[in-house]
Amino acid sequence: MNDQIRAREVRLVGPEGEQVGIVPVAEALRLAQDTDLDLVEVAPTARPPVCKLMDYGKFKYESAQKAREARRNQSLTVIKEMKLRPKIDPHDYETKKGHVVRFLKAGDKVKITIMFRGREQSRPELGFRLLKRLADEVTELGFVESSPRQDGRNMIMVMAPHRALKTVGQRGSGEEPEAESGAPADV
């Protein structure tokens, strides 16, 4: 920027984006000083390099604001994992299913892993049936994003929440409408 530009001549772009043309650096710097702006090299690899007249401080501030806004708007996908065994007790299954339901309601993806040990590896259909049953029971909260597949000793399935549930979970799961709180309304 300004005196740090080493090229002899540059392709100059005005403050409103209009093309000024190819001018010597000294003349471009003089134009920048006359308009109280900075001469900023925007494309140094072009021949000749492209420079623009702009308020560099304002440009840096606005680009930082855009970056901050983009970071604020992006959502972080969290993948929770739930591990099961093919021979799971009904009560343990219900507990694990409750955790999966809680994760899906919170708007998180859930990776469900069935771990096979020993002879269980020769019966992958047991794990497949278990995963299918779980997916059917929580179908109103989420959908199967990746269907069950064998991965060595494990069978893996990924479930994701439905779009509407995802936005509700992110807005604030602790908020409840006043009508349901049981407290009388202001009279």
mmCIF file of C-alpha atoms in Angstrom:
data_model
loop_
_atom_site.group_PDB
_atom_site.id
_atom_site.type_symbol
_atom_site.label_atom_id
_atom_site.label_comp_id
_atom_site.label_asym_id
_atom_site.label_seq_id
_atom_site.Cartn_x
_atom_site.Cartn_y
_atom_site.Cartn_z
ATOM 1 C CA MET A 1 0.000 0.000 0.000
ATOM 2 C CA ASN A 2 1.115 3.575 -0.750
ATOM 3 C CA ASP A 3 4.947 3.845 -0.744
ATOM 4 C CA GLN A 4 5.442 0.088 -0.374
ATOM 5 C CA ILE A 5 4.350 -0.558 -3.982
ATOM 6 C CA ARG A 6 7.481 -1.401 -5.996
ATOM 7 C CA ALA A 7 6.104 -1.590 -9.565
ATOM 8 C CA ARG A 8 6.875 1.241 -12.033
ATOM 9 C CA GLU A 9 3.333 1.546 -13.342
ATOM 10 C CA VAL A 10 -0.003 0.191 -12.167
ATOM 11 C CA ARG A 11 -3.525 -0.308 -13.487
ATOM 12 C CA LEU A 12 -5.478 2.176 -11.381
ATOM 13 C CA VAL A 13 -9.078 1.726 -10.241
ATOM 14 C CA GLY A 14 -10.844 4.770 -8.799
ATOM 15 C CA PRO A 15 -12.636 4.974 -5.436
ATOM 16 C CA GLU A 16 -16.042 4.229 -7.025
ATOM 17 C CA GLY A 17 -14.700 1.237 -8.987
ATOM 18 C CA GLU A 18 -14.177 3.113 -12.263
ATOM 19 C CA GLN A 19 -11.154 2.272 -14.444
ATOM 20 C CA VAL A 20 -8.608 5.115 -14.551
ATOM 21 C CA GLY A 21 -6.094 3.217 -16.699
ATOM 22 C CA ILE A 22 -2.399 2.355 -16.582
ATOM 23 C CA VAL A 23 -0.496 5.151 -14.825
ATOM 24 C CA PRO A 24 2.967 5.529 -13.238
ATOM 25 C CA VAL A 25 3.105 4.846 -9.481
ATOM 26 C CA ALA A 26 4.129 8.454 -8.712
ATOM 27 C CA GLU A 27 1.004 9.809 -10.417
ATOM 28 C CA ALA A 28 -1.193 7.195 -8.686
ATOM 29 C CA LEU A 29 0.267 8.194 -5.294
ATOM 30 C CA ARG A 30 -0.346 11.874 -6.103
ATOM 31 C CA LEU A 31 -3.990 11.106 -6.985
ATOM 32 C CA ALA A 32 -4.341 9.167 -3.720
ATOM 33 C CA GLN A 33 -2.946 12.082 -1.677
ATOM 34 C CA ASP A 34 -5.181 14.598 -3.494
ATOM 35 C CA THR A 35 -8.300 12.610 -2.573
ATOM 36 C CA ASP A 36 -7.095 11.729 0.983
ATOM 37 C CA LEU A 37 -7.225 8.022 0.199
ATOM 38 C CA ASP A 38 -4.693 5.197 0.177
ATOM 39 C CA LEU A 39 -3.273 3.456 -2.868
ATOM 40 C CA VAL A 40 -3.788 -0.260 -2.199
ATOM 41 C CA GLU A 41 -2.439 -3.072 -4.365
ATOM 42 C CA VAL A 42 -5.380 -5.480 -4.859
ATOM 43 C CA ALA A 43 -3.877 -7.818 -7.493
ATOM 44 C CA PRO A 44 -0.074 -7.845 -7.168
ATOM 45 C CA THR A 45 0.437 -10.799 -9.548
ATOM 46 C CA ALA A 46 -1.328 -9.153 -12.516
ATOM 47 C CA ARG A 47 0.715 -7.436 -15.237
ATOM 48 C CA PRO A 48 0.719 -4.527 -14.516
ATOM 49 C CA PRO A 49 -0.352 -4.817 -10.847
ATOM 50 C CA VAL A 50 -3.871 -3.577 -10.093
ATOM 51 C CA CYS A 51 -4.152 -0.839 -7.457
ATOM 52 C CA LYS A 52 -7.265 0.814 -6.065
ATOM 53 C CA LEU A 53 -7.841 4.147 -4.379
ATOM 54 C CA MET A 54 -9.587 3.436 -1.069
ATOM 55 C CA ASP A 55 -9.663 4.316 2.615
ATOM 56 C CA TYR A 56 -7.608 1.343 3.847
ATOM 57 C CA GLY A 57 -8.591 1.702 7.529
ATOM 58 C CA LYS A 58 -12.284 1.686 6.615
ATOM 59 C CA PHE A 59 -11.719 -1.282 4.280
ATOM 60 C CA LYS A 60 -9.993 -3.312 7.025
ATOM 61 C CA TYR A 61 -12.751 -2.449 9.523
ATOM 62 C CA GLU A 62 -15.539 -3.472 7.112
ATOM 63 C CA SER A 63 -13.821 -6.742 6.160
ATOM 64 C CA ALA A 64 -13.351 -7.563 9.869
ATOM 65 C CA GLN A 65 -17.066 -6.854 10.443
ATOM 66 C CA LYS A 66 -18.025 -9.163 7.542
ATOM 67 C CA ALA A 67 -15.770 -11.923 8.869
ATOM 68 C CA ARG A 68 -17.247 -11.578 12.373
ATOM 69 C CA GLU A 69 -20.796 -11.707 10.961
ATOM 70 C CA ALA A 70 -19.953 -14.812 8.916
ATOM 71 C CA ARG A 71 -18.500 -16.536 11.994
ATOM 72 C CA ARG A 72 -21.582 -15.665 14.019
ATOM 73 C CA ASN A 73 -23.966 -17.060 11.390
ATOM 74 C CA GLN A 74 -22.223 -20.383 10.867
ATOM 75 C CA SER A 75 -23.540 -23.304 12.849
ATOM 76 C CA LEU A 76 -21.291 -25.849 14.479
ATOM 77 C CA THR A 77 -22.338 -29.422 13.853
ATOM 78 C CA VAL A 78 -21.794 -31.591 16.866
ATOM 79 C CA ILE A 79 -21.734 -35.362 16.458
ATOM 80 C CA LYS A 80 -22.574 -37.308 19.586
ATOM 81 C CA GLU A 81 -21.812 -41.024 19.741
ATOM 82 C CA MET A 82 -23.866 -43.790 21.323
ATOM 83 C CA LYS A 83 -22.335 -47.284 21.604
ATOM 84 C CA LEU A 84 -24.485 -50.412 21.853
ATOM 85 C CA ARG A 85 -23.940 -54.171 21.860
ATOM 86 C CA PRO A 86 -26.093 -56.669 19.883
ATOM 87 C CA LYS A 87 -27.205 -58.465 23.088
ATOM 88 C CA ILE A 88 -28.463 -55.389 24.948
ATOM 89 C CA ASP A 89 -30.924 -55.640 27.831
ATOM 90 C CA PRO A 90 -34.331 -53.973 27.115
ATOM 91 C CA HIS A 91 -33.893 -51.445 29.944
ATOM 92 C CA ASP A 92 -30.376 -50.546 28.790
ATOM 93 C CA TYR A 93 -31.718 -50.153 25.245
ATOM 94 C CA GLU A 94 -34.426 -47.748 26.484
ATOM 95 C CA THR A 95 -31.801 -45.715 28.376
ATOM 96 C CA LYS A 96 -29.573 -45.468 25.301
ATOM 97 C CA LYS A 97 -32.593 -44.601 23.158
ATOM 98 C CA GLY A 98 -33.426 -41.809 25.633
ATOM 99 C CA HIS A 99 -29.935 -40.378 25.173
ATOM 100 C CA VAL A 100 -30.325 -40.506 21.377
ATOM 101 C CA VAL A 101 -33.697 -38.725 21.680
ATOM 102 C CA ARG A 102 -32.138 -36.044 23.907
ATOM 103 C CA PHE A 103 -29.258 -35.488 21.444
ATOM 104 C CA LEU A 104 -31.623 -35.221 18.471
ATOM 105 C CA LYS A 105 -33.887 -32.785 20.342
ATOM 106 C CA ALA A 106 -30.825 -30.635 21.098
ATOM 107 C CA GLY A 107 -30.140 -30.469 17.343
ATOM 108 C CA ASP A 108 -27.037 -32.677 17.340
ATOM 109 C CA LYS A 109 -26.202 -35.517 14.984
ATOM 110 C CA VAL A 110 -25.884 -38.942 16.583
ATOM 111 C CA LYS A 111 -23.447 -41.656 15.495
ATOM 112 C CA ILE A 112 -24.765 -44.997 16.727
ATOM 113 C CA THR A 113 -22.175 -47.767 16.914
ATOM 114 C CA ILE A 114 -22.919 -51.447 17.458
ATOM 115 C CA MET A 115 -19.808 -53.210 18.789
ATOM 116 C CA PHE A 116 -19.478 -56.887 17.883
ATOM 117 C CA ARG A 117 -17.240 -59.178 19.932
ATOM 118 C CA GLY A 118 -16.230 -62.770 19.299
ATOM 119 C CA ARG A 119 -18.985 -64.870 17.732
ATOM 120 C CA GLU A 120 -21.269 -61.852 17.442
ATOM 121 C CA GLN A 121 -19.253 -60.848 14.363
ATOM 122 C CA SER A 122 -20.738 -63.752 12.422
ATOM 123 C CA ARG A 123 -24.275 -62.348 13.013
ATOM 124 C CA PRO A 124 -24.256 -58.756 11.672
ATOM 125 C CA GLU A 125 -28.009 -58.996 11.008
ATOM 126 C CA LEU A 126 -28.596 -58.696 14.793
ATOM 127 C CA GLY A 127 -26.901 -55.292 14.816
ATOM 128 C CA PHE A 128 -28.694 -54.253 11.635
ATOM 129 C CA ARG A 129 -32.091 -55.121 13.178
ATOM 130 C CA LEU A 130 -31.216 -53.210 16.350
ATOM 131 C CA LEU A 131 -30.223 -50.107 14.392
ATOM 132 C CA LYS A 132 -33.347 -50.371 12.208
ATOM 133 C CA ARG A 133 -35.535 -50.653 15.335
ATOM 134 C CA LEU A 134 -33.871 -47.606 16.912
ATOM 135 C CA ALA A 135 -34.247 -45.568 13.719
ATOM 136 C CA ASP A 136 -37.949 -46.501 13.477
ATOM 137 C CA GLU A 137 -38.589 -45.521 17.102
ATOM 138 C CA VAL A 138 -37.017 -42.063 16.819
ATOM 139 C CA THR A 139 -38.152 -41.322 13.265
ATOM 140 C CA GLU A 140 -40.274 -38.313 14.358
ATOM 141 C CA LEU A 141 -37.152 -36.586 15.757
ATOM 142 C CA GLY A 142 -34.543 -37.434 13.139
ATOM 143 C CA PHE A 143 -33.732 -39.265 9.949
ATOM 144 C CA VAL A 144 -31.026 -41.755 9.019
ATOM 145 C CA GLU A 145 -28.270 -39.716 7.388
ATOM 146 C CA SER A 146 -26.002 -42.674 6.653
ATOM 147 C CA SER A 147 -27.488 -46.130 6.646
ATOM 148 C CA PRO A 148 -25.977 -48.935 8.772
ATOM 149 C CA ARG A 149 -22.672 -50.245 7.407
ATOM 150 C CA GLN A 150 -20.159 -52.727 8.748
ATOM 151 C CA ASP A 151 -16.784 -51.230 9.652
ATOM 152 C CA GLY A 152 -14.526 -53.984 10.960
ATOM 153 C CA ARG A 153 -15.888 -55.099 14.340
ATOM 154 C CA ASN A 154 -18.408 -52.245 14.419
ATOM 155 C CA MET A 155 -21.597 -51.371 12.583
ATOM 156 C CA ILE A 156 -22.179 -47.639 12.267
ATOM 157 C CA MET A 157 -25.259 -45.530 11.497
ATOM 158 C CA VAL A 158 -25.565 -41.730 11.644
ATOM 159 C CA MET A 159 -28.830 -39.967 12.443
ATOM 160 C CA ALA A 160 -29.479 -36.244 12.027
ATOM 161 C CA PRO A 161 -32.312 -34.137 13.430
ATOM 162 C CA HIS A 162 -35.043 -32.807 11.155
ATOM 163 C CA ARG A 163 -34.519 -29.177 10.072
ATOM 164 C CA ALA A 164 -37.382 -27.755 12.188
ATOM 165 C CA LEU A 165 -36.118 -29.478 15.344
ATOM 166 C CA LYS A 166 -32.595 -28.255 14.668
ATOM 167 C CA THR A 167 -33.646 -24.584 14.720
ATOM 168 C CA VAL A 168 -35.774 -25.079 17.853
ATOM 169 C CA GLY A 169 -32.873 -26.801 19.632
ATOM 170 C CA GLN A 170 -30.442 -24.024 18.752
ATOM 171 C CA ARG A 171 -32.755 -21.162 19.710
ATOM 172 C CA GLY A 172 -32.739 -22.140 23.329
ATOM 173 C CA SER A 173 -33.927 -25.391 24.783
ATOM 174 C CA GLY A 174 -34.404 -23.809 28.223
ATOM 175 C CA GLU A 175 -37.084 -21.376 27.069
ATOM 176 C CA GLU A 176 -40.683 -22.250 27.763
ATOM 177 C CA PRO A 177 -43.773 -20.233 26.843
ATOM 178 C CA GLU A 178 -45.417 -18.509 29.783
ATOM 179 C CA ALA A 179 -48.759 -20.281 29.215
ATOM 180 C CA GLU A 180 -47.184 -23.652 30.011
ATOM 181 C CA SER A 181 -45.263 -22.485 33.079
ATOM 182 C CA GLY A 182 -48.339 -22.689 35.310
ATOM 183 C CA ALA A 183 -47.822 -19.172 36.653
ATOM 184 C CA PRO A 184 -50.846 -16.892 36.446
ATOM 185 C CA ALA A 185 -50.618 -14.139 33.842
ATOM 186 C CA ASP A 186 -50.466 -10.485 34.929
ATOM 187 C CA VAL A 187 -53.993 -9.302 35.681
#
